[in-house]
Each structure stands twice: as C-alpha cells, then as structure tokens.
CSV table of C-alpha atoms in Angstrom, one decimal:
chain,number,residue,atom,x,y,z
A,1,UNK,CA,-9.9,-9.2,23.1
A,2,UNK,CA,-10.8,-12.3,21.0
A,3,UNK,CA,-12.5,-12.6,17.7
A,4,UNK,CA,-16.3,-12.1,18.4
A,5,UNK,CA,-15.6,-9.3,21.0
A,6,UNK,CA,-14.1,-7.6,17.4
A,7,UNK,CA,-17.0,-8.1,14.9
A,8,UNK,CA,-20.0,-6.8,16.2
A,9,UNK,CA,-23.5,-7.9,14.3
A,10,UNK,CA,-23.9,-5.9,11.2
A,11,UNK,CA,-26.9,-3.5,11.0
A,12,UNK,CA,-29.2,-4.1,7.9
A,13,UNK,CA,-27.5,-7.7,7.3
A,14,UNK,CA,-30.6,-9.7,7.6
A,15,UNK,CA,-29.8,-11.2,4.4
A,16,UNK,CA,-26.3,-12.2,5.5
A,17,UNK,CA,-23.0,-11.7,4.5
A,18,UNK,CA,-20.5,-12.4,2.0
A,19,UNK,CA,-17.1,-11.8,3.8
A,20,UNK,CA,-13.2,-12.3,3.2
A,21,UNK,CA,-10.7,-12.4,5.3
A,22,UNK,CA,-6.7,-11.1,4.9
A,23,UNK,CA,-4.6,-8.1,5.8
A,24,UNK,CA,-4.4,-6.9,2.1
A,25,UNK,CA,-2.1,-4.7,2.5
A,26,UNK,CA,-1.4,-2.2,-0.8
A,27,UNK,CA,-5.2,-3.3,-2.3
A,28,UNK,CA,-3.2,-4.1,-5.4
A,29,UNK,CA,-5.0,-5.4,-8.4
A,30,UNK,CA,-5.2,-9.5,-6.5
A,31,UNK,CA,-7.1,-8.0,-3.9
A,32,UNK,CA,-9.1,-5.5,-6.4
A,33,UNK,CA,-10.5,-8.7,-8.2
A,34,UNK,CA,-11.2,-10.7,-4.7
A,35,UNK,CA,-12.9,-7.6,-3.4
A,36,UNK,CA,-14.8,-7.3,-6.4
A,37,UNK,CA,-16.1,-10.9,-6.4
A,38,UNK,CA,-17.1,-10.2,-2.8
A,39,UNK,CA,-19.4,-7.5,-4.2
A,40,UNK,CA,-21.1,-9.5,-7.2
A,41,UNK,CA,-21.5,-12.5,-4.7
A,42,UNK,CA,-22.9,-10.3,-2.0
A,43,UNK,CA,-25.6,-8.7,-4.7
A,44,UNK,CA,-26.5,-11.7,-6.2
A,45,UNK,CA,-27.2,-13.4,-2.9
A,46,UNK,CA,-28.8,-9.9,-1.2
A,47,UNK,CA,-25.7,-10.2,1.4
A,48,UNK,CA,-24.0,-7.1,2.6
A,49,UNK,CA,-20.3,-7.3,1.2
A,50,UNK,CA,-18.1,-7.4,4.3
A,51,UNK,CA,-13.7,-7.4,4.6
A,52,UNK,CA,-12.3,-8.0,7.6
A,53,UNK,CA,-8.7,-6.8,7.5
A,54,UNK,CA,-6.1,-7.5,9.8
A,55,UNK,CA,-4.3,-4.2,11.4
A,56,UNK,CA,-1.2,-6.2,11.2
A,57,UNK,CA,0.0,-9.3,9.0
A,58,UNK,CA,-0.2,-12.5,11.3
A,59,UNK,CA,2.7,-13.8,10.3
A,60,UNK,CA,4.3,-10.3,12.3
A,61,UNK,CA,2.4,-11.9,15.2
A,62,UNK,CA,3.3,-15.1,15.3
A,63,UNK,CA,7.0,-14.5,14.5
A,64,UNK,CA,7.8,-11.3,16.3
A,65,UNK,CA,11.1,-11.5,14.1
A,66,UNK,CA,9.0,-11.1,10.6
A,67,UNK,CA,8.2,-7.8,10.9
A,68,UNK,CA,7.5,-6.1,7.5
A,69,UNK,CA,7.3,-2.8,6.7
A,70,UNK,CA,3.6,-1.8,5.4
A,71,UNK,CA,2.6,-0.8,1.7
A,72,UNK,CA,0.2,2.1,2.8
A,73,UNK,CA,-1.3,3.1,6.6
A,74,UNK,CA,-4.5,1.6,8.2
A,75,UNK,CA,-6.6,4.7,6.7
A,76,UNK,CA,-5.5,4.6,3.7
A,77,UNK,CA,-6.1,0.7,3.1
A,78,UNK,CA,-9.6,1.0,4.6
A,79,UNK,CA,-10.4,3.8,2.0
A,80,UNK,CA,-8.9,1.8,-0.9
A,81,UNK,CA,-11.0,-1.5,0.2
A,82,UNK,CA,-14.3,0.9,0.3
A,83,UNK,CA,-13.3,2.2,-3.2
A,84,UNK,CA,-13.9,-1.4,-4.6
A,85,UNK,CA,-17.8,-1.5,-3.5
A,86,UNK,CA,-17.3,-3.3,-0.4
A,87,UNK,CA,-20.0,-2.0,2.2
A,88,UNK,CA,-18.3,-2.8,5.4
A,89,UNK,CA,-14.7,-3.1,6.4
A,90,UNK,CA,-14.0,-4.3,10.0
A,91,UNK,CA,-10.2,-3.5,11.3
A,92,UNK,CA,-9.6,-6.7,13.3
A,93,UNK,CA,-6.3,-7.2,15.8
A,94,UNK,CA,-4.8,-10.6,15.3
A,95,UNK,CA,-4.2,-10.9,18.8
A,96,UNK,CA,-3.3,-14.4,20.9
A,97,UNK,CA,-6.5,-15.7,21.3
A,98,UNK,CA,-7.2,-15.7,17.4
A,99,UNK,CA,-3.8,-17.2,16.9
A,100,UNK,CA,-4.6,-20.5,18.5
A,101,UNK,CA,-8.4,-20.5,16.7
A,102,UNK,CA,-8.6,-23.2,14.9
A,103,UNK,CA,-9.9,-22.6,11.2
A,104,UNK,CA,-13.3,-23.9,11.8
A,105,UNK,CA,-13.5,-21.8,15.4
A,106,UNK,CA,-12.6,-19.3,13.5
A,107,UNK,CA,-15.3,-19.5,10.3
A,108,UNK,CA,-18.5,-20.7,12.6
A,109,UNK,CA,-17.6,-17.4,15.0
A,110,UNK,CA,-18.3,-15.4,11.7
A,111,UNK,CA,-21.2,-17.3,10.7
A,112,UNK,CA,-22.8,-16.9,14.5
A,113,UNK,CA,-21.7,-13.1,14.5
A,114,UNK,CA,-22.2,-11.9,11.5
A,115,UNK,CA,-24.7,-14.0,9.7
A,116,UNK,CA,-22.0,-15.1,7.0
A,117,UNK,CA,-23.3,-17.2,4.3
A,118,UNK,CA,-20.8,-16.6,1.8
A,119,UNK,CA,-16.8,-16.5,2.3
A,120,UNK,CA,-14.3,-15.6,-0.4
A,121,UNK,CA,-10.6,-16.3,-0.6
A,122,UNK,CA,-8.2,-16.4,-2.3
A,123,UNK,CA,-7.0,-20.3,-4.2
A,124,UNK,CA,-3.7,-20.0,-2.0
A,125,UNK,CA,-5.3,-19.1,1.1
A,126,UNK,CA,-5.1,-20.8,4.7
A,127,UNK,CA,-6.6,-20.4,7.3
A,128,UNK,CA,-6.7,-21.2,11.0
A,129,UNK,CA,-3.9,-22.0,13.6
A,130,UNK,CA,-4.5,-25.4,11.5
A,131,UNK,CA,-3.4,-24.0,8.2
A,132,UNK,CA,-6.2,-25.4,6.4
A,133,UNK,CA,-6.6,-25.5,2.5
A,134,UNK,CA,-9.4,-25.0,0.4
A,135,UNK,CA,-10.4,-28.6,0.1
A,136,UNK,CA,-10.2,-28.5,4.0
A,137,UNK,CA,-12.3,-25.2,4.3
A,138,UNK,CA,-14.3,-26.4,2.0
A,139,UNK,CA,-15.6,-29.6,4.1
A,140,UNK,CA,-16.0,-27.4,7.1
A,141,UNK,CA,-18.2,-24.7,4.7
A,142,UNK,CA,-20.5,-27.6,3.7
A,143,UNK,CA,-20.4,-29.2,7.1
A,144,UNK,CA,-21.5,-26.1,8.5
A,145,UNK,CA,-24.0,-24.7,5.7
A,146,UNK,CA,-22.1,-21.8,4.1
A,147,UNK,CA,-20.8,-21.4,0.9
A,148,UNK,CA,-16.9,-21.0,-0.4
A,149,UNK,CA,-15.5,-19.5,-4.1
A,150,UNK,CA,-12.6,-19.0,-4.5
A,151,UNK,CA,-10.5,-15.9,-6.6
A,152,UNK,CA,-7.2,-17.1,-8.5
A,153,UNK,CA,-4.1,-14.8,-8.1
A,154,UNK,CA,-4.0,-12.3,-10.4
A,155,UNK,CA,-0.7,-12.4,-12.9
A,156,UNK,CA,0.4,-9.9,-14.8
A,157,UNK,CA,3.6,-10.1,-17.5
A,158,UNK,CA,7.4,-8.6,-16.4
A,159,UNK,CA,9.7,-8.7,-18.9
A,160,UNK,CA,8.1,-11.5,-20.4
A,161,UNK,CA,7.9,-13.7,-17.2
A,162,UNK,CA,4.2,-14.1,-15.7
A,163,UNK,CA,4.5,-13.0,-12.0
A,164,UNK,CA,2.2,-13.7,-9.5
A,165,UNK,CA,0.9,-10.0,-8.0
A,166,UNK,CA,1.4,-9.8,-4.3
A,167,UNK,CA,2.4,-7.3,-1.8
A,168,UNK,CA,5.8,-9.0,-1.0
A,169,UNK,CA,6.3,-8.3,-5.1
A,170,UNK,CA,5.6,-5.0,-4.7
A,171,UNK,CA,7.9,-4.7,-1.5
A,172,UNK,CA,10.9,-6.2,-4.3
A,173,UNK,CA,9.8,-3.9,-6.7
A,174,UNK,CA,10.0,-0.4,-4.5
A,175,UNK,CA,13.1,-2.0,-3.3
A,176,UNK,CA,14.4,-1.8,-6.6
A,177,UNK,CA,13.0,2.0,-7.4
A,178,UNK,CA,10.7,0.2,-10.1
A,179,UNK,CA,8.1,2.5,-9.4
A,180,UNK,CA,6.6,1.4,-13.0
A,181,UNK,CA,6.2,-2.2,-12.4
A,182,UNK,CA,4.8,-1.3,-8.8
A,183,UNK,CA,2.0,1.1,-10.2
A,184,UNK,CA,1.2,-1.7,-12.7
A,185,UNK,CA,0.9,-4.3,-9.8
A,186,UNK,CA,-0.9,-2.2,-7.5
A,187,UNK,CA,-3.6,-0.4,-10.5
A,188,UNK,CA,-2.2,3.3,-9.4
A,189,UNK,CA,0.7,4.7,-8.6
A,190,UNK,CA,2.7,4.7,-5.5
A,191,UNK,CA,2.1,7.5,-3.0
A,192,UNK,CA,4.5,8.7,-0.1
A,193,UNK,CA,3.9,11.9,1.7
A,194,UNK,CA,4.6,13.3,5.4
A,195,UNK,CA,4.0,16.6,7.4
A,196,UNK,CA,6.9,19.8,5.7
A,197,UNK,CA,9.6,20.4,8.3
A,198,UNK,CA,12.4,22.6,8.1
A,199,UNK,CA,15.7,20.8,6.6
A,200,UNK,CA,19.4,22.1,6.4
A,201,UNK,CA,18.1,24.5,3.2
A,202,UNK,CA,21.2,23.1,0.8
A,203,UNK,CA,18.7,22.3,-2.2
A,204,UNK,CA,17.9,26.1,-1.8
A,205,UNK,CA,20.7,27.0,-2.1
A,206,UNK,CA,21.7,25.1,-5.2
A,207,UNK,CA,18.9,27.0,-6.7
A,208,UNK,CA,16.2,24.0,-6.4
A,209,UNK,CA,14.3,24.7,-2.9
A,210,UNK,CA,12.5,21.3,-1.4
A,211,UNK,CA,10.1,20.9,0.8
A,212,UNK,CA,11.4,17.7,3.5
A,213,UNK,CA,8.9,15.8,4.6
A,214,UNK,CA,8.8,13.4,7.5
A,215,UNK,CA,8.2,9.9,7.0
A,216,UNK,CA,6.3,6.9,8.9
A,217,UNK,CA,9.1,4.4,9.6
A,218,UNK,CA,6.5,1.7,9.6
A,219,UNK,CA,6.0,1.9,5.7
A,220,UNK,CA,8.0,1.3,2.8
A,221,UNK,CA,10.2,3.5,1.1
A,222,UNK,CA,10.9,3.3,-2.4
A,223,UNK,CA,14.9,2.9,-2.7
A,224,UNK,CA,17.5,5.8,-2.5
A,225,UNK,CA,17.4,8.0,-5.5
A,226,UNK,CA,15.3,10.4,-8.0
A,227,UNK,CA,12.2,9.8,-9.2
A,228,UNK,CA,9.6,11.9,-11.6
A,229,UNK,CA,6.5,12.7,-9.3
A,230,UNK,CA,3.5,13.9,-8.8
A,231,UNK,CA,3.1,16.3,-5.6
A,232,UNK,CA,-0.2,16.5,-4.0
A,233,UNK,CA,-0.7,19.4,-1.7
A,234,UNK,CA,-2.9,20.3,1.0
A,235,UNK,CA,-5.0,22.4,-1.1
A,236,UNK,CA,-5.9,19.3,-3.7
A,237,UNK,CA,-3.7,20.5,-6.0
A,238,UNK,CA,-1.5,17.9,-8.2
A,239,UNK,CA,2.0,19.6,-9.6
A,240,UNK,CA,4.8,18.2,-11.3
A,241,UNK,CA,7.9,17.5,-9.2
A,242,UNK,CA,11.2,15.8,-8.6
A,243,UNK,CA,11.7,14.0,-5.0
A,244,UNK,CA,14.8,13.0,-3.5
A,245,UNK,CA,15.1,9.6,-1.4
A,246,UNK,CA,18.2,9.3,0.6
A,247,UNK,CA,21.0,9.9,3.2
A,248,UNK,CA,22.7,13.0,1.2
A,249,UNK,CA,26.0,10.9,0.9
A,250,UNK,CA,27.8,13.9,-0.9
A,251,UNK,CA,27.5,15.9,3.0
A,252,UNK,CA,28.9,14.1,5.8
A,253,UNK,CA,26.3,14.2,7.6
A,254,UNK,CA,24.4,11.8,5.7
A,255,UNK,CA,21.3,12.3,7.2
A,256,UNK,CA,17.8,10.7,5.5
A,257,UNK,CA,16.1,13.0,3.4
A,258,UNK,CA,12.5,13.0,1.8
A,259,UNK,CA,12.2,15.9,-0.5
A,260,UNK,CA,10.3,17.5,-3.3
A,261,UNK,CA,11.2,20.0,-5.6
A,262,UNK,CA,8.4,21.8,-7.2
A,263,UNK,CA,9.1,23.8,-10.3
A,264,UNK,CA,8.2,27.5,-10.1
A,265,UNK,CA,6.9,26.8,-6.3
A,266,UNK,CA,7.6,29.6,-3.1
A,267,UNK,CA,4.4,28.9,-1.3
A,268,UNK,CA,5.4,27.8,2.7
A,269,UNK,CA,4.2,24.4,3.4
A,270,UNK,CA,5.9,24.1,6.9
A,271,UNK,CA,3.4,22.2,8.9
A,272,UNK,CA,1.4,20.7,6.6
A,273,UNK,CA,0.9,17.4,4.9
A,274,UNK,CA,2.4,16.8,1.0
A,275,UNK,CA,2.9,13.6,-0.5
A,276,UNK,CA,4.3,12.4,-3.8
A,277,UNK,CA,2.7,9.5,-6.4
A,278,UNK,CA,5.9,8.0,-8.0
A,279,UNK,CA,5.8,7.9,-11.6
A,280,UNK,CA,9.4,7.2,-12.9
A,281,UNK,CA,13.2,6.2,-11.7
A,282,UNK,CA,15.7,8.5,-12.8
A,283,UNK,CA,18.8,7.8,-10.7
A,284,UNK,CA,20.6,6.2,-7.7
A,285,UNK,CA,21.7,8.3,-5.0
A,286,UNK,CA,25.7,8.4,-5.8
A,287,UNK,CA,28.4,11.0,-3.6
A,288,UNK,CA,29.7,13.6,-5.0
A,289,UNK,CA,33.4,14.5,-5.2
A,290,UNK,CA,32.1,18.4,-5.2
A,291,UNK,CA,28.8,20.4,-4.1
A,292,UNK,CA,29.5,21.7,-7.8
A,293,UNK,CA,29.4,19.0,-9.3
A,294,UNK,CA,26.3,18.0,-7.3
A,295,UNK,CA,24.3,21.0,-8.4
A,296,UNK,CA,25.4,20.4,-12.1
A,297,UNK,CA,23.7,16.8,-11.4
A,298,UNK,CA,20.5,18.2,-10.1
A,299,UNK,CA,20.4,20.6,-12.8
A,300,UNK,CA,20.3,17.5,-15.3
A,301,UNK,CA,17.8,15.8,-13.0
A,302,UNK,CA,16.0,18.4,-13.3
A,303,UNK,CA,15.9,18.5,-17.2
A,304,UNK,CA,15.4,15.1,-17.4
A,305,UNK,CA,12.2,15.1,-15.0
A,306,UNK,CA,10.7,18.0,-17.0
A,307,UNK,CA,11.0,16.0,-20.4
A,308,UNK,CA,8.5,13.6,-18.8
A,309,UNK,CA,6.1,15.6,-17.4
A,310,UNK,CA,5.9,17.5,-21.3
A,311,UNK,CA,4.3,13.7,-22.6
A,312,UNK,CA,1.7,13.8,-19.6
A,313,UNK,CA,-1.4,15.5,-19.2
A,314,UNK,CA,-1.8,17.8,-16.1
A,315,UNK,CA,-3.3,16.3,-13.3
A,316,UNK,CA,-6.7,17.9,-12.1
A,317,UNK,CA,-7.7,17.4,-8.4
C-alpha cells in the first residue's frame, strides 16, 4: 500500500490543509512547538491542521539493522499529538513504495490528496528518497504553489550546555536513569506501565509487596534501578510509589523485573493495567551479598522515596 492509498481526502477540508510530516515519537517539547505552529498556521489560513506520523521511524525501514526501541506506543503518541490542537492525525506505514518517493512525489501526492497548502517542518528536516533540504523543498513548494515555514529545534540548558531536544536525547537520558532531564525534554514525565501478573512474591516477603507488571519490549526502559514514582491505577487514581527496574542480581535467577511498591496498598491488581510516571533516580541496581542486607537496602529506599513525595503535592486524577 503506497502513499495515496494511506491518506484519504479530509472531510470539511475545503479550505486546505496545513500538514507536517515525521514519526515524532515521545511528542517532546520540539514537536510541541512544530505541532503548535501547525495549528496557528492552519487557523490563520482557515486550513484544517493535519500530522501524518509514521508508525515506525524510516530509518528502521530502510536499515532493517537500526531498529530503535520506541519512546511511547502508537496510541499513546496519537493522543499526545491531538493534545497539542492538531485536528487530524493520519498513522501512515513507511512501506517500499514510499521509500523510493522522491520528495517532490512525495509533497504534490499530499497536495492532490489532501488539498495541502501549507507544510511545516522542522529547519533540519529532509525529505524524500532524495534527501532534500529546505532550500530544495522550498523550490519544489513554490514550483508547485504551496507554502513552506519552517520550526527551529527547540534547546533547552543541561548542566550548562545548550542541547538540542530530540527523541535520540531522551533515549540517552532514560539510558542513564535521568528521569529529570527526560521529563524536562519531553514537557511531562515519563510513563511506563504493563498489565499486574503474579511474580516470585520475595518483595512480600521482605515486608514491601509489589505489583510486577509486564512490559512491551518494543519501548524503552528507563535503566536498572529505583526510581521515586507516581503509580496510576486502573481506577484513575495517582499514589505515591517506589518501582524497581531490573534483573534481581542478588537471586540467581536474575530474572527482569518491573515492580511497584505502593505504600499502605493491599488492593489485588492481578490482571489489570498500572503504570508508573518517573519522577526521580535513587539508585542502581547492585547484588547483594545477603537477602538481609537487601531488605535493609529497600528499607532505606524506601525512606528515601517517602522524603520526596512529603515536598509534592498529591496528585488528583
């Protein structure tokens, strides 16, 4: 299935469309400002503000060997995109036949499909089996009787080093447990969550029960360790809580664990689906010489995650 078989006219577009184009995966706060600029071009023009968002990154296409692990699931980006104003998103499959599009294939098949008069991208952007630039797409735009603006990448200070915001700087970040710099990159705070199932019940027994929750292996993780977070359960309800990242290297099993301990929690969750917003790194995940001296760990953990949570307001649904 090619490109125009994918993007159906637009009902109530007569007026146009002001569209962009990526996979913008994680919606962080460079694809907040692009979206938004989509939406004040599109009302100031009477367009309909459109995104067309590729399932997966082209570059996993192209190179079968570059496959990266996802900030967030298809859902969850579409609702993010729709939270910025846009009126319609279109999922699109970079499949062969859009690979070998050139860019100008590619922009006059939007133009003749959905009535685009408008595109926005971002100043780094290329498009097109061609790998135009902006000067490029701009020449085609004029020769062709649509309009391009361009967004500039959004930078934001680290440690008082201007970094450009991306999702592969957000990958790094999780990558590091800097779950801080990530929710400043992305504008909110990283979330992670999976349907309860039963686990080997050890963090029970230590006296701090978990619920284990399954993860998509097709997202990222933040790294092994602790982190302060907030769980979000099936109910709407937003608790304080301590989740555990990692392959329990004080057992020999050492098998992967995703877990949240809720304080003063004994509902049963088994079956349903939780997940946590990451708020702050507290430890690696280290081995143990003893289960004691495990337990004494959590017990700190534990301290440590409540003195956090006594400088924030509770969460409301």
């Amino acid at each position: 299935m090619g490109l125009q078989e994918q993007i159906a006219p637009i009902d109530d577009a007569d007026g146009g469309t002001c569209i962009t184009v990526g996979t913008f995966d994680g919606v962080h706060n460079g694809h907040q400002a692009l979206l938004r600029r989509v939406v004040e071009v599109a009302e100031q023009y009477d367009n309909q503000s459109v995104a067309l968002s590729f399932r997966r990154p082209p570059r996993s296409v192209i190179d079968p060997t570059r496959q990266t692990k996802q900030l967030y699931g298809t859902k969850t980006r579409v609702s993010f995109i729709q939270e910025q104003g846009i009126d319609t998103v279109r999922l699109i499959d970079f499949d062969d036949e859009i690979r070998v599009m050139s860019a100008e294939a590619f922009l006059t098949t939007l133009q003749n499909s959905l009535g685009m008069t408008h595109l926005v991208i971002g100043e780094r952007a290329v498009l097109g089996h061609d790998l135009l630039n902006i000067e490029q797409l701009d020449e085609i735009a004029r020769r062709n009787g649509f309009r391009l603006q361009t967004v500039p990448p959004v930078r934001q200070s680290d440690d008082g080093t201007d970094i450009v915001v991306s999702s592969s700087t957000i990958r790094a970040a999780l990558a590091q447990g800097d779950v801080k710099r990530t929710a400043a990159m992305l504008g909110r705070l990283y979330e992670r969550g999976g349907k309860v199932t039963h686990g080997a019940a050890r963090a029970r027994e230590m006296g701090v029960p978990t619920a284990n929750m399954k993860s998509s292996p097709d997202l990222v993780m933040p790294a092994h360790g602790i982190y302060a977070t907030w769980a979000k359960l099936p109910d709407g309800r937003i608790l304080p809580s301590g989740t555990y990242i990692g392959d329990n290297p004080t057992f020999e099993r050492g098998q992967f664990s995703f877990e949240v301990h809720i304080s003063d929690f004994d509902e049963v969750l088994y079956g349903q689906y939780v997940s946590v917003e990451f708020i702050d790194f507290i430890r690696p995940d280290e081995a143990f010489e003893t289960v004691e001296e495990l337990e004494q760990q959590i017990q700190l953990d534990v301290q440590r995650i409540n003195r956090i949570f006594e400088s924030l307001p509770p969460r409301t649904t």
